[in-house]
């Protein structure tokens, strides 16, 4: 299973070493990221000598220090690392004074404006139906995730408000990426996800800006082969479960993309299979789509495959496509064989056993 990320890759010809920032953060992030590290190390001399730099972040770190994302972590990522891997974060559902999600903050501070989440079937469908093969491209820096919320007391009690930010600039660059990715895929099909029938100004701007990408100066018919469709987000979720084969590349504002990609994971068996990268023009950070799963943390049963696949996507982005292919083929072969699987996929294997099996096949 090959996941291509058509954002500008960093030059690799002169690189003598590879420095990867490692941010396990919370919960099972600390259990799956070592699996990603093991997969990278299994590539041996086919990639430059690799140095892993352990970095701090997360809700647990916040409870100890009062900060979820230390300035030092960001500075090291910017100045010393070639790329990074993030595990998972246990952001609470209740309000915690002073706390803000470190992964959301990292995406903004590093200008990782694109979250790319491929979802693809590996095992043979016994009913003979077309397999799932889609990519959700999520704008990563705006929408409701700007976290500008207020609460006041009105005539009828508490009133809470949130600012939703959609800009032409952010919508254009995520739209350009979506068209590039659609063009590189066999079906060349792009679906713009929105709710502009209700949110006519914010979603309207996103929709119009993305659809206008083929008319930008210098494009000159480049995307003539890309078929463009659009779908209201609620209808998109319904059709995703009824007929997932209609989708190829989906591009969406931040919140919709988050929801759609998690929903799509159910179509291939588990969130533990779905990788992603947070990508900008000069940096990339792999991140499994799953959360911190505190209910199974520390039990050695978390599925490491999403983290391992995220490492492969990260490597491909920075120019090590052959190594990425080796990792992805190893993961796919383990899944097809179906003998060594974690409980989320109906198996009885431990995290460490799955990691060992994948690394043997790389």
mmCIF file of C-alpha atoms in Angstrom:
data_model
loop_
_atom_site.group_PDB
_atom_site.id
_atom_site.type_symbol
_atom_site.label_atom_id
_atom_site.label_comp_id
_atom_site.label_asym_id
_atom_site.label_seq_id
_atom_site.Cartn_x
_atom_site.Cartn_y
_atom_site.Cartn_z
ATOM 1 C CA UNK A 1 0.000 0.000 0.000
ATOM 2 C CA UNK A 2 1.727 3.170 -1.191
ATOM 3 C CA UNK A 3 0.698 6.548 0.185
ATOM 4 C CA UNK A 4 2.112 9.393 -1.856
ATOM 5 C CA UNK A 5 2.362 12.870 -0.382
ATOM 6 C CA UNK A 6 2.818 15.444 -3.164
ATOM 7 C CA UNK A 7 4.070 18.315 -1.034
ATOM 8 C CA UNK A 8 7.480 19.736 -1.804
ATOM 9 C CA UNK A 9 10.012 17.266 -0.377
ATOM 10 C CA UNK A 10 13.250 18.343 1.210
ATOM 11 C CA UNK A 11 16.442 17.572 -0.715
ATOM 12 C CA UNK A 12 18.105 14.331 0.404
ATOM 13 C CA UNK A 13 21.202 14.040 -1.792
ATOM 14 C CA UNK A 14 23.648 15.653 0.645
ATOM 15 C CA UNK A 15 22.108 14.402 3.875
ATOM 16 C CA UNK A 16 24.637 12.432 5.937
ATOM 17 C CA UNK A 17 22.343 11.811 8.891
ATOM 18 C CA UNK A 18 18.664 11.872 9.670
ATOM 19 C CA UNK A 19 17.422 13.475 12.874
ATOM 20 C CA UNK A 20 13.896 12.530 13.873
ATOM 21 C CA UNK A 21 12.071 14.223 16.723
ATOM 22 C CA UNK A 22 10.119 11.715 18.836
ATOM 23 C CA UNK A 23 7.102 12.984 20.780
ATOM 24 C CA UNK A 24 5.318 9.980 22.321
ATOM 25 C CA UNK A 25 3.209 12.280 24.569
ATOM 26 C CA UNK A 26 0.414 10.351 26.341
ATOM 27 C CA UNK A 27 -1.176 6.922 26.717
ATOM 28 C CA UNK A 28 -0.452 4.403 23.986
ATOM 29 C CA UNK A 29 1.635 6.994 22.162
ATOM 30 C CA UNK A 30 4.472 5.791 24.385
ATOM 31 C CA UNK A 31 3.853 2.201 23.254
ATOM 32 C CA UNK A 32 3.367 2.592 19.501
ATOM 33 C CA UNK A 33 6.127 5.086 18.734
ATOM 34 C CA UNK A 34 8.878 2.585 19.640
ATOM 35 C CA UNK A 35 7.385 0.351 16.949
ATOM 36 C CA UNK A 36 7.750 3.122 14.385
ATOM 37 C CA UNK A 37 11.345 3.622 15.523
ATOM 38 C CA UNK A 38 12.064 -0.103 15.177
ATOM 39 C CA UNK A 39 10.663 -0.112 11.637
ATOM 40 C CA UNK A 40 12.889 2.792 10.634
ATOM 41 C CA UNK A 41 15.949 1.150 12.181
ATOM 42 C CA UNK A 42 15.141 -2.070 10.295
ATOM 43 C CA UNK A 43 15.883 -0.219 7.054
ATOM 44 C CA UNK A 44 19.557 -0.233 8.016
ATOM 45 C CA UNK A 45 22.003 1.455 5.673
ATOM 46 C CA UNK A 46 19.360 2.138 3.008
ATOM 47 C CA UNK A 47 18.722 5.459 4.764
ATOM 48 C CA UNK A 48 21.238 7.802 6.420
ATOM 49 C CA UNK A 49 22.382 7.115 9.958
ATOM 50 C CA UNK A 50 19.379 7.984 12.089
ATOM 51 C CA UNK A 51 19.328 9.853 15.374
ATOM 52 C CA UNK A 52 16.131 9.907 17.403
ATOM 53 C CA UNK A 53 15.651 12.951 19.614
ATOM 54 C CA UNK A 54 13.232 12.427 22.502
ATOM 55 C CA UNK A 55 11.028 15.475 23.098
ATOM 56 C CA UNK A 56 8.452 16.374 25.723
ATOM 57 C CA UNK A 57 4.782 17.242 25.199
ATOM 58 C CA UNK A 58 1.355 16.094 26.310
ATOM 59 C CA UNK A 59 -1.334 16.385 28.939
ATOM 60 C CA UNK A 60 0.604 14.336 31.482
ATOM 61 C CA UNK A 61 3.545 16.696 31.059
ATOM 62 C CA UNK A 62 1.124 19.604 31.544
ATOM 63 C CA UNK A 63 -0.113 18.201 34.841
ATOM 64 C CA UNK A 64 3.476 18.140 36.092
ATOM 65 C CA UNK A 65 4.782 21.427 34.710
ATOM 66 C CA UNK A 66 1.833 23.619 33.704
ATOM 67 C CA UNK A 67 2.731 23.538 29.994
ATOM 68 C CA UNK A 68 1.700 20.982 27.374
ATOM 69 C CA UNK A 69 4.208 22.043 24.725
ATOM 70 C CA UNK A 70 7.539 23.378 26.012
ATOM 71 C CA UNK A 71 9.214 26.101 23.946
ATOM 72 C CA UNK A 72 12.348 23.938 23.911
ATOM 73 C CA UNK A 73 10.478 21.174 22.070
ATOM 74 C CA UNK A 74 9.402 23.561 19.332
ATOM 75 C CA UNK A 75 12.883 25.088 19.020
ATOM 76 C CA UNK A 76 14.547 21.689 18.700
ATOM 77 C CA UNK A 77 12.041 20.631 16.052
ATOM 78 C CA UNK A 78 12.641 23.814 14.072
ATOM 79 C CA UNK A 79 16.404 23.954 14.385
ATOM 80 C CA UNK A 80 17.686 20.398 14.815
ATOM 81 C CA UNK A 81 15.201 17.890 13.389
ATOM 82 C CA UNK A 82 14.625 16.839 9.786
ATOM 83 C CA UNK A 83 11.161 15.450 10.588
ATOM 84 C CA UNK A 84 9.199 14.110 13.544
ATOM 85 C CA UNK A 85 6.793 11.493 14.847
ATOM 86 C CA UNK A 86 3.998 12.231 17.311
ATOM 87 C CA UNK A 87 2.302 9.491 19.354
ATOM 88 C CA UNK A 88 -1.007 10.554 20.915
ATOM 89 C CA UNK A 89 -2.347 13.096 23.364
ATOM 90 C CA UNK A 90 -4.886 12.751 26.180
ATOM 91 C CA UNK A 91 -6.679 16.066 25.822
ATOM 92 C CA UNK A 92 -9.503 16.077 28.386
ATOM 93 C CA UNK A 93 -13.111 16.648 27.331
ATOM 94 C CA UNK A 94 -13.627 19.019 30.250
ATOM 95 C CA UNK A 95 -12.147 22.504 30.444
ATOM 96 C CA UNK A 96 -8.755 22.581 32.157
ATOM 97 C CA UNK A 97 -7.487 26.075 32.874
ATOM 98 C CA UNK A 98 -4.248 26.818 31.038
ATOM 99 C CA UNK A 99 -4.285 23.673 28.920
ATOM 100 C CA UNK A 100 -4.273 23.607 25.136
ATOM 101 C CA UNK A 101 -3.683 20.577 22.921
ATOM 102 C CA UNK A 102 0.022 20.294 22.021
ATOM 103 C CA UNK A 103 -0.631 18.657 18.660
ATOM 104 C CA UNK A 104 -2.946 21.480 17.601
ATOM 105 C CA UNK A 105 -0.346 23.998 18.754
ATOM 106 C CA UNK A 106 2.457 22.173 16.924
ATOM 107 C CA UNK A 107 0.548 22.225 13.658
ATOM 108 C CA UNK A 108 0.240 25.995 13.925
ATOM 109 C CA UNK A 109 3.749 26.757 15.206
ATOM 110 C CA UNK A 110 5.392 24.567 12.537
ATOM 111 C CA UNK A 111 2.892 25.669 9.848
ATOM 112 C CA UNK A 112 1.939 22.062 9.148
ATOM 113 C CA UNK A 113 -1.111 23.125 7.214
ATOM 114 C CA UNK A 114 -2.079 19.766 5.724
ATOM 115 C CA UNK A 115 -3.180 16.653 7.576
ATOM 116 C CA UNK A 116 -3.164 13.810 5.060
ATOM 117 C CA UNK A 117 -4.994 10.650 6.108
ATOM 118 C CA UNK A 118 -5.118 7.721 3.656
ATOM 119 C CA UNK A 119 -7.605 4.935 4.314
ATOM 120 C CA UNK A 120 -7.227 1.760 2.267
ATOM 121 C CA UNK A 121 -8.343 -1.853 2.513
ATOM 122 C CA UNK A 122 -5.673 -4.528 2.486
ATOM 123 C CA UNK A 123 -7.478 -7.811 3.033
ATOM 124 C CA UNK A 124 -9.649 -9.313 0.294
ATOM 125 C CA UNK A 125 -13.325 -8.375 0.547
ATOM 126 C CA UNK A 126 -15.259 -11.678 0.817
ATOM 127 C CA UNK A 127 -18.360 -10.112 -0.741
ATOM 128 C CA UNK A 128 -16.463 -9.020 -3.822
ATOM 129 C CA UNK A 129 -17.262 -5.355 -3.275
ATOM 130 C CA UNK A 130 -14.762 -2.666 -4.269
ATOM 131 C CA UNK A 131 -12.254 -2.021 -1.514
ATOM 132 C CA UNK A 132 -11.836 1.265 0.295
ATOM 133 C CA UNK A 133 -9.108 3.446 -1.197
ATOM 134 C CA UNK A 134 -9.459 7.099 -0.298
ATOM 135 C CA UNK A 135 -7.499 9.995 1.142
ATOM 136 C CA UNK A 136 -8.885 12.670 3.457
ATOM 137 C CA UNK A 137 -6.983 15.938 3.184
ATOM 138 C CA UNK A 138 -7.765 18.116 6.164
ATOM 139 C CA UNK A 139 -6.898 21.793 6.494
ATOM 140 C CA UNK A 140 -4.880 21.795 9.682
ATOM 141 C CA UNK A 141 -4.629 25.336 11.036
ATOM 142 C CA UNK A 142 -8.051 26.994 11.041
ATOM 143 C CA UNK A 143 -11.789 26.331 11.451
ATOM 144 C CA UNK A 144 -12.957 25.939 15.065
ATOM 145 C CA UNK A 145 -9.485 24.728 16.025
ATOM 146 C CA UNK A 146 -8.282 28.317 16.385
ATOM 147 C CA UNK A 147 -9.705 27.844 19.912
ATOM 148 C CA UNK A 148 -11.229 31.273 20.337
ATOM 149 C CA UNK A 149 -14.103 30.644 22.719
ATOM 150 C CA UNK A 150 -15.986 32.802 25.172
ATOM 151 C CA UNK A 151 -18.620 32.186 27.792
ATOM 152 C CA UNK A 152 -20.947 34.818 29.171
ATOM 153 C CA UNK A 153 -24.103 34.869 31.254
ATOM 154 C CA UNK A 154 -27.229 36.036 29.477
ATOM 155 C CA UNK A 155 -30.879 36.376 30.352
ATOM 156 C CA UNK A 156 -31.424 32.622 30.201
ATOM 157 C CA UNK A 157 -28.158 31.472 31.743
ATOM 158 C CA UNK A 158 -24.733 30.651 30.331
ATOM 159 C CA UNK A 159 -23.985 31.358 26.679
ATOM 160 C CA UNK A 160 -20.923 29.929 24.947
ATOM 161 C CA UNK A 161 -19.536 31.123 21.608
ATOM 162 C CA UNK A 162 -16.706 29.927 19.371
ATOM 163 C CA UNK A 163 -15.033 31.754 16.502
ATOM 164 C CA UNK A 164 -14.699 29.812 13.268
ATOM 165 C CA UNK A 165 -11.917 31.072 11.020
ATOM 166 C CA UNK A 166 -11.714 30.221 7.314
ATOM 167 C CA UNK A 167 -9.279 32.217 5.177
ATOM 168 C CA UNK A 168 -8.749 32.346 1.461
ATOM 169 C CA UNK A 169 -5.020 31.707 1.871
ATOM 170 C CA UNK A 170 -5.414 28.527 3.912
ATOM 171 C CA UNK A 171 -8.241 27.254 1.707
ATOM 172 C CA UNK A 172 -6.220 27.896 -1.439
ATOM 173 C CA UNK A 173 -3.102 26.064 -0.349
ATOM 174 C CA UNK A 174 -5.021 23.038 0.950
ATOM 175 C CA UNK A 175 -7.002 23.098 -2.293
ATOM 176 C CA UNK A 176 -3.812 23.164 -4.355
ATOM 177 C CA UNK A 177 -2.505 20.152 -2.457
ATOM 178 C CA UNK A 178 -5.771 18.292 -2.937
ATOM 179 C CA UNK A 179 -5.725 18.867 -6.691
ATOM 180 C CA UNK A 180 -2.083 17.741 -6.878
ATOM 181 C CA UNK A 181 -2.862 14.551 -4.992
ATOM 182 C CA UNK A 182 -5.962 13.830 -7.071
ATOM 183 C CA UNK A 183 -3.936 14.305 -10.244
ATOM 184 C CA UNK A 184 -1.370 11.734 -9.101
ATOM 185 C CA UNK A 185 -3.944 9.060 -8.263
ATOM 186 C CA UNK A 186 -5.406 6.731 -10.912
ATOM 187 C CA UNK A 187 -9.019 7.869 -10.569
ATOM 188 C CA UNK A 188 -8.205 11.605 -10.518
ATOM 189 C CA UNK A 189 -11.321 12.433 -8.556
ATOM 190 C CA UNK A 190 -11.684 15.157 -5.926
ATOM 191 C CA UNK A 191 -14.640 15.769 -3.596
ATOM 192 C CA UNK A 192 -14.911 19.100 -1.787
ATOM 193 C CA UNK A 193 -16.622 18.669 1.591
ATOM 194 C CA UNK A 194 -18.555 21.585 3.093
ATOM 195 C CA UNK A 195 -21.830 22.730 4.643
ATOM 196 C CA UNK A 196 -22.257 25.955 2.719
ATOM 197 C CA UNK A 197 -26.021 25.536 2.501
ATOM 198 C CA UNK A 198 -26.013 26.585 6.177
ATOM 199 C CA UNK A 199 -22.589 28.180 6.727
ATOM 200 C CA UNK A 200 -22.717 30.182 3.526
ATOM 201 C CA UNK A 201 -19.923 32.605 4.442
ATOM 202 C CA UNK A 202 -17.261 30.392 6.053
ATOM 203 C CA UNK A 203 -17.885 27.136 4.212
ATOM 204 C CA UNK A 204 -18.867 29.173 1.185
ATOM 205 C CA UNK A 205 -15.391 30.726 1.113
ATOM 206 C CA UNK A 206 -13.729 27.320 1.514
ATOM 207 C CA UNK A 207 -15.809 25.783 -1.269
ATOM 208 C CA UNK A 208 -15.327 28.654 -3.700
ATOM 209 C CA UNK A 209 -11.592 28.942 -3.072
ATOM 210 C CA UNK A 210 -10.882 25.236 -3.494
ATOM 211 C CA UNK A 211 -12.977 24.998 -6.658
ATOM 212 C CA UNK A 212 -11.145 28.021 -8.089
ATOM 213 C CA UNK A 213 -7.707 26.357 -7.901
ATOM 214 C CA UNK A 214 -7.748 25.275 -11.592
ATOM 215 C CA UNK A 215 -8.259 28.926 -12.594
ATOM 216 C CA UNK A 216 -5.248 30.266 -10.677
ATOM 217 C CA UNK A 217 -2.527 32.038 -12.687
ATOM 218 C CA UNK A 218 0.016 29.621 -14.083
ATOM 219 C CA UNK A 219 -2.129 26.508 -13.737
ATOM 220 C CA UNK A 220 -2.891 26.521 -17.480
ATOM 221 C CA UNK A 221 -5.077 23.419 -17.711
ATOM 222 C CA UNK A 222 -2.904 21.314 -15.393
ATOM 223 C CA UNK A 223 -5.951 19.902 -13.621
ATOM 224 C CA UNK A 224 -8.195 19.357 -16.626
ATOM 225 C CA UNK A 225 -8.128 15.601 -15.994
ATOM 226 C CA UNK A 226 -9.328 15.952 -12.409
ATOM 227 C CA UNK A 227 -13.050 15.418 -11.903
ATOM 228 C CA UNK A 228 -14.390 17.690 -9.167
ATOM 229 C CA UNK A 229 -17.463 16.914 -7.096
ATOM 230 C CA UNK A 230 -18.764 18.353 -3.862
ATOM 231 C CA UNK A 231 -20.739 16.948 -0.960
ATOM 232 C CA UNK A 232 -22.431 18.341 2.127
ATOM 233 C CA UNK A 233 -20.595 16.953 5.131
ATOM 234 C CA UNK A 234 -23.602 15.161 6.646
ATOM 235 C CA UNK A 235 -24.395 13.493 3.330
ATOM 236 C CA UNK A 236 -20.724 12.650 2.914
ATOM 237 C CA UNK A 237 -20.687 10.682 6.177
ATOM 238 C CA UNK A 238 -23.806 8.772 5.121
ATOM 239 C CA UNK A 239 -22.404 7.915 1.699
ATOM 240 C CA UNK A 240 -19.013 7.061 3.197
ATOM 241 C CA UNK A 241 -20.620 4.111 4.963
ATOM 242 C CA UNK A 242 -23.072 3.213 2.200
ATOM 243 C CA UNK A 243 -20.788 3.476 -0.829
ATOM 244 C CA UNK A 244 -17.187 4.335 0.152
ATOM 245 C CA UNK A 245 -15.968 3.357 -3.290
ATOM 246 C CA UNK A 246 -17.298 6.641 -4.732
ATOM 247 C CA UNK A 247 -14.591 8.597 -2.928
ATOM 248 C CA UNK A 248 -11.002 9.080 -4.009
ATOM 249 C CA UNK A 249 -9.563 12.323 -2.569
ATOM 250 C CA UNK A 250 -11.695 14.296 -0.099
ATOM 251 C CA UNK A 251 -10.681 17.792 0.983
ATOM 252 C CA UNK A 252 -12.300 19.438 3.978
ATOM 253 C CA UNK A 253 -11.967 22.140 6.609
ATOM 254 C CA UNK A 254 -10.359 21.102 9.868
ATOM 255 C CA UNK A 255 -13.308 19.805 11.889
ATOM 256 C CA UNK A 256 -15.015 17.953 9.045
ATOM 257 C CA UNK A 257 -11.748 16.323 8.008
ATOM 258 C CA UNK A 258 -11.129 15.142 11.547
ATOM 259 C CA UNK A 259 -14.559 13.517 11.786
ATOM 260 C CA UNK A 260 -14.561 12.015 8.283
ATOM 261 C CA UNK A 261 -11.158 10.372 8.609
ATOM 262 C CA UNK A 262 -12.012 8.797 11.953
ATOM 263 C CA UNK A 263 -15.284 7.519 10.492
ATOM 264 C CA UNK A 264 -13.489 6.129 7.447
ATOM 265 C CA UNK A 265 -11.189 4.140 9.720
ATOM 266 C CA UNK A 266 -14.170 1.986 10.683
ATOM 267 C CA UNK A 267 -14.368 0.824 7.068
ATOM 268 C CA UNK A 268 -10.945 -0.845 7.249
ATOM 269 C CA UNK A 269 -11.262 -2.361 10.698
ATOM 270 C CA UNK A 270 -9.633 -0.055 13.195
ATOM 271 C CA UNK A 271 -8.240 3.382 13.943
ATOM 272 C CA UNK A 272 -5.083 1.441 14.732
ATOM 273 C CA UNK A 273 -4.486 0.973 11.007
ATOM 274 C CA UNK A 274 -4.830 4.555 9.784
ATOM 275 C CA UNK A 275 -1.718 6.727 9.463
ATOM 276 C CA UNK A 276 -1.296 10.392 8.729
ATOM 277 C CA UNK A 277 1.255 13.095 8.229
ATOM 278 C CA UNK A 278 1.037 16.725 9.251
ATOM 279 C CA UNK A 279 2.876 18.446 6.448
ATOM 280 C CA UNK A 280 4.029 21.901 5.502
ATOM 281 C CA UNK A 281 6.382 23.171 2.837
ATOM 282 C CA UNK A 282 9.559 22.440 4.812
ATOM 283 C CA UNK A 283 8.691 19.990 7.597
ATOM 284 C CA UNK A 284 6.649 16.851 8.110
ATOM 285 C CA UNK A 285 5.456 15.052 11.224
ATOM 286 C CA UNK A 286 3.949 11.577 11.148
ATOM 287 C CA UNK A 287 1.041 10.910 13.495
ATOM 288 C CA UNK A 288 -1.229 7.858 13.856
ATOM 289 C CA UNK A 289 -4.867 8.880 13.651
ATOM 290 C CA UNK A 290 -5.871 7.081 16.840
ATOM 291 C CA UNK A 291 -5.926 8.774 20.232
ATOM 292 C CA UNK A 292 -4.168 7.950 23.491
ATOM 293 C CA UNK A 293 -6.591 5.104 24.419
ATOM 294 C CA UNK A 294 -6.112 5.332 28.195
ATOM 295 C CA UNK A 295 -8.310 2.257 28.686
ATOM 296 C CA UNK A 296 -5.638 -0.004 27.182
ATOM 297 C CA UNK A 297 -2.499 2.013 27.908
ATOM 298 C CA UNK A 298 0.282 0.019 29.550
ATOM 299 C CA UNK A 299 -1.132 -3.376 28.546
ATOM 300 C CA UNK A 300 1.047 -3.978 25.464
ATOM 301 C CA UNK A 301 -2.016 -4.545 23.270
ATOM 302 C CA UNK A 302 -2.171 -1.263 21.317
ATOM 303 C CA UNK A 303 -2.027 -1.609 17.551
ATOM 304 C CA UNK A 304 1.327 -0.186 16.356
ATOM 305 C CA UNK A 305 0.571 -0.384 12.629
ATOM 306 C CA UNK A 306 -0.819 3.151 12.247
ATOM 307 C CA UNK A 307 2.340 4.556 13.834
ATOM 308 C CA UNK A 308 4.552 2.377 11.637
ATOM 309 C CA UNK A 309 2.657 3.431 8.519
ATOM 310 C CA UNK A 310 2.927 7.069 9.609
ATOM 311 C CA UNK A 311 6.696 6.630 9.787
ATOM 312 C CA UNK A 312 6.649 5.311 6.227
ATOM 313 C CA UNK A 313 4.616 8.292 5.023
ATOM 314 C CA UNK A 314 7.049 10.631 6.768
ATOM 315 C CA UNK A 315 10.048 8.955 5.123
ATOM 316 C CA UNK A 316 8.459 9.144 1.680
ATOM 317 C CA UNK A 317 7.814 12.853 2.141
ATOM 318 C CA UNK A 318 11.479 13.579 2.794
ATOM 319 C CA UNK A 319 12.644 11.510 -0.152
ATOM 320 C CA UNK A 320 13.129 7.940 1.077
ATOM 321 C CA UNK A 321 10.441 6.277 -0.991
ATOM 322 C CA UNK A 322 12.188 2.897 -1.258
ATOM 323 C CA UNK A 323 12.423 2.604 2.505
ATOM 324 C CA UNK A 324 8.800 3.655 2.861
ATOM 325 C CA UNK A 325 7.754 0.995 0.357
ATOM 326 C CA UNK A 326 9.607 -1.701 2.322
ATOM 327 C CA UNK A 327 7.843 -0.754 5.537
ATOM 328 C CA UNK A 328 4.410 -0.616 3.892
ATOM 329 C CA UNK A 329 4.871 -3.971 2.159
ATOM 330 C CA UNK A 330 5.843 -5.532 5.481
ATOM 331 C CA UNK A 331 2.752 -4.138 7.207
ATOM 332 C CA UNK A 332 0.481 -5.258 4.374
ATOM 333 C CA UNK A 333 1.872 -8.781 4.417
ATOM 334 C CA UNK A 334 1.254 -9.093 8.164
ATOM 335 C CA UNK A 335 -2.332 -7.906 7.686
ATOM 336 C CA UNK A 336 -3.018 -10.219 4.759
ATOM 337 C CA UNK A 337 -1.644 -13.212 6.639
ATOM 338 C CA UNK A 338 -3.836 -12.329 9.617
ATOM 339 C CA UNK A 339 -2.009 -14.469 12.166
ATOM 340 C CA UNK A 340 -0.334 -11.825 14.324
ATOM 341 C CA UNK A 341 -2.858 -9.110 15.071
ATOM 342 C CA UNK A 342 -3.732 -7.010 18.110
ATOM 343 C CA UNK A 343 -7.176 -7.315 19.803
ATOM 344 C CA UNK A 344 -8.693 -4.359 17.923
ATOM 345 C CA UNK A 345 -8.424 -6.499 14.777
ATOM 346 C CA UNK A 346 -9.732 -9.652 16.441
ATOM 347 C CA UNK A 347 -6.304 -11.061 17.288
ATOM 348 C CA UNK A 348 -4.554 -11.948 20.523
ATOM 349 C CA UNK A 349 -1.054 -10.666 19.828
ATOM 350 C CA UNK A 350 0.853 -8.107 21.853
ATOM 351 C CA UNK A 351 2.072 -4.780 20.503
ATOM 352 C CA UNK A 352 5.656 -5.997 20.747
ATOM 353 C CA UNK A 353 4.864 -9.192 18.826
ATOM 354 C CA UNK A 354 3.339 -7.245 15.938
ATOM 355 C CA UNK A 355 6.344 -4.915 15.855
ATOM 356 C CA UNK A 356 8.753 -7.869 15.816
ATOM 357 C CA UNK A 357 6.853 -9.511 12.953
ATOM 358 C CA UNK A 358 6.784 -6.345 10.846
ATOM 359 C CA UNK A 359 10.466 -5.581 11.360
ATOM 360 C CA UNK A 360 11.428 -9.151 10.371
ATOM 361 C CA UNK A 361 9.710 -8.593 7.020
ATOM 362 C CA UNK A 362 11.191 -5.178 6.205
#
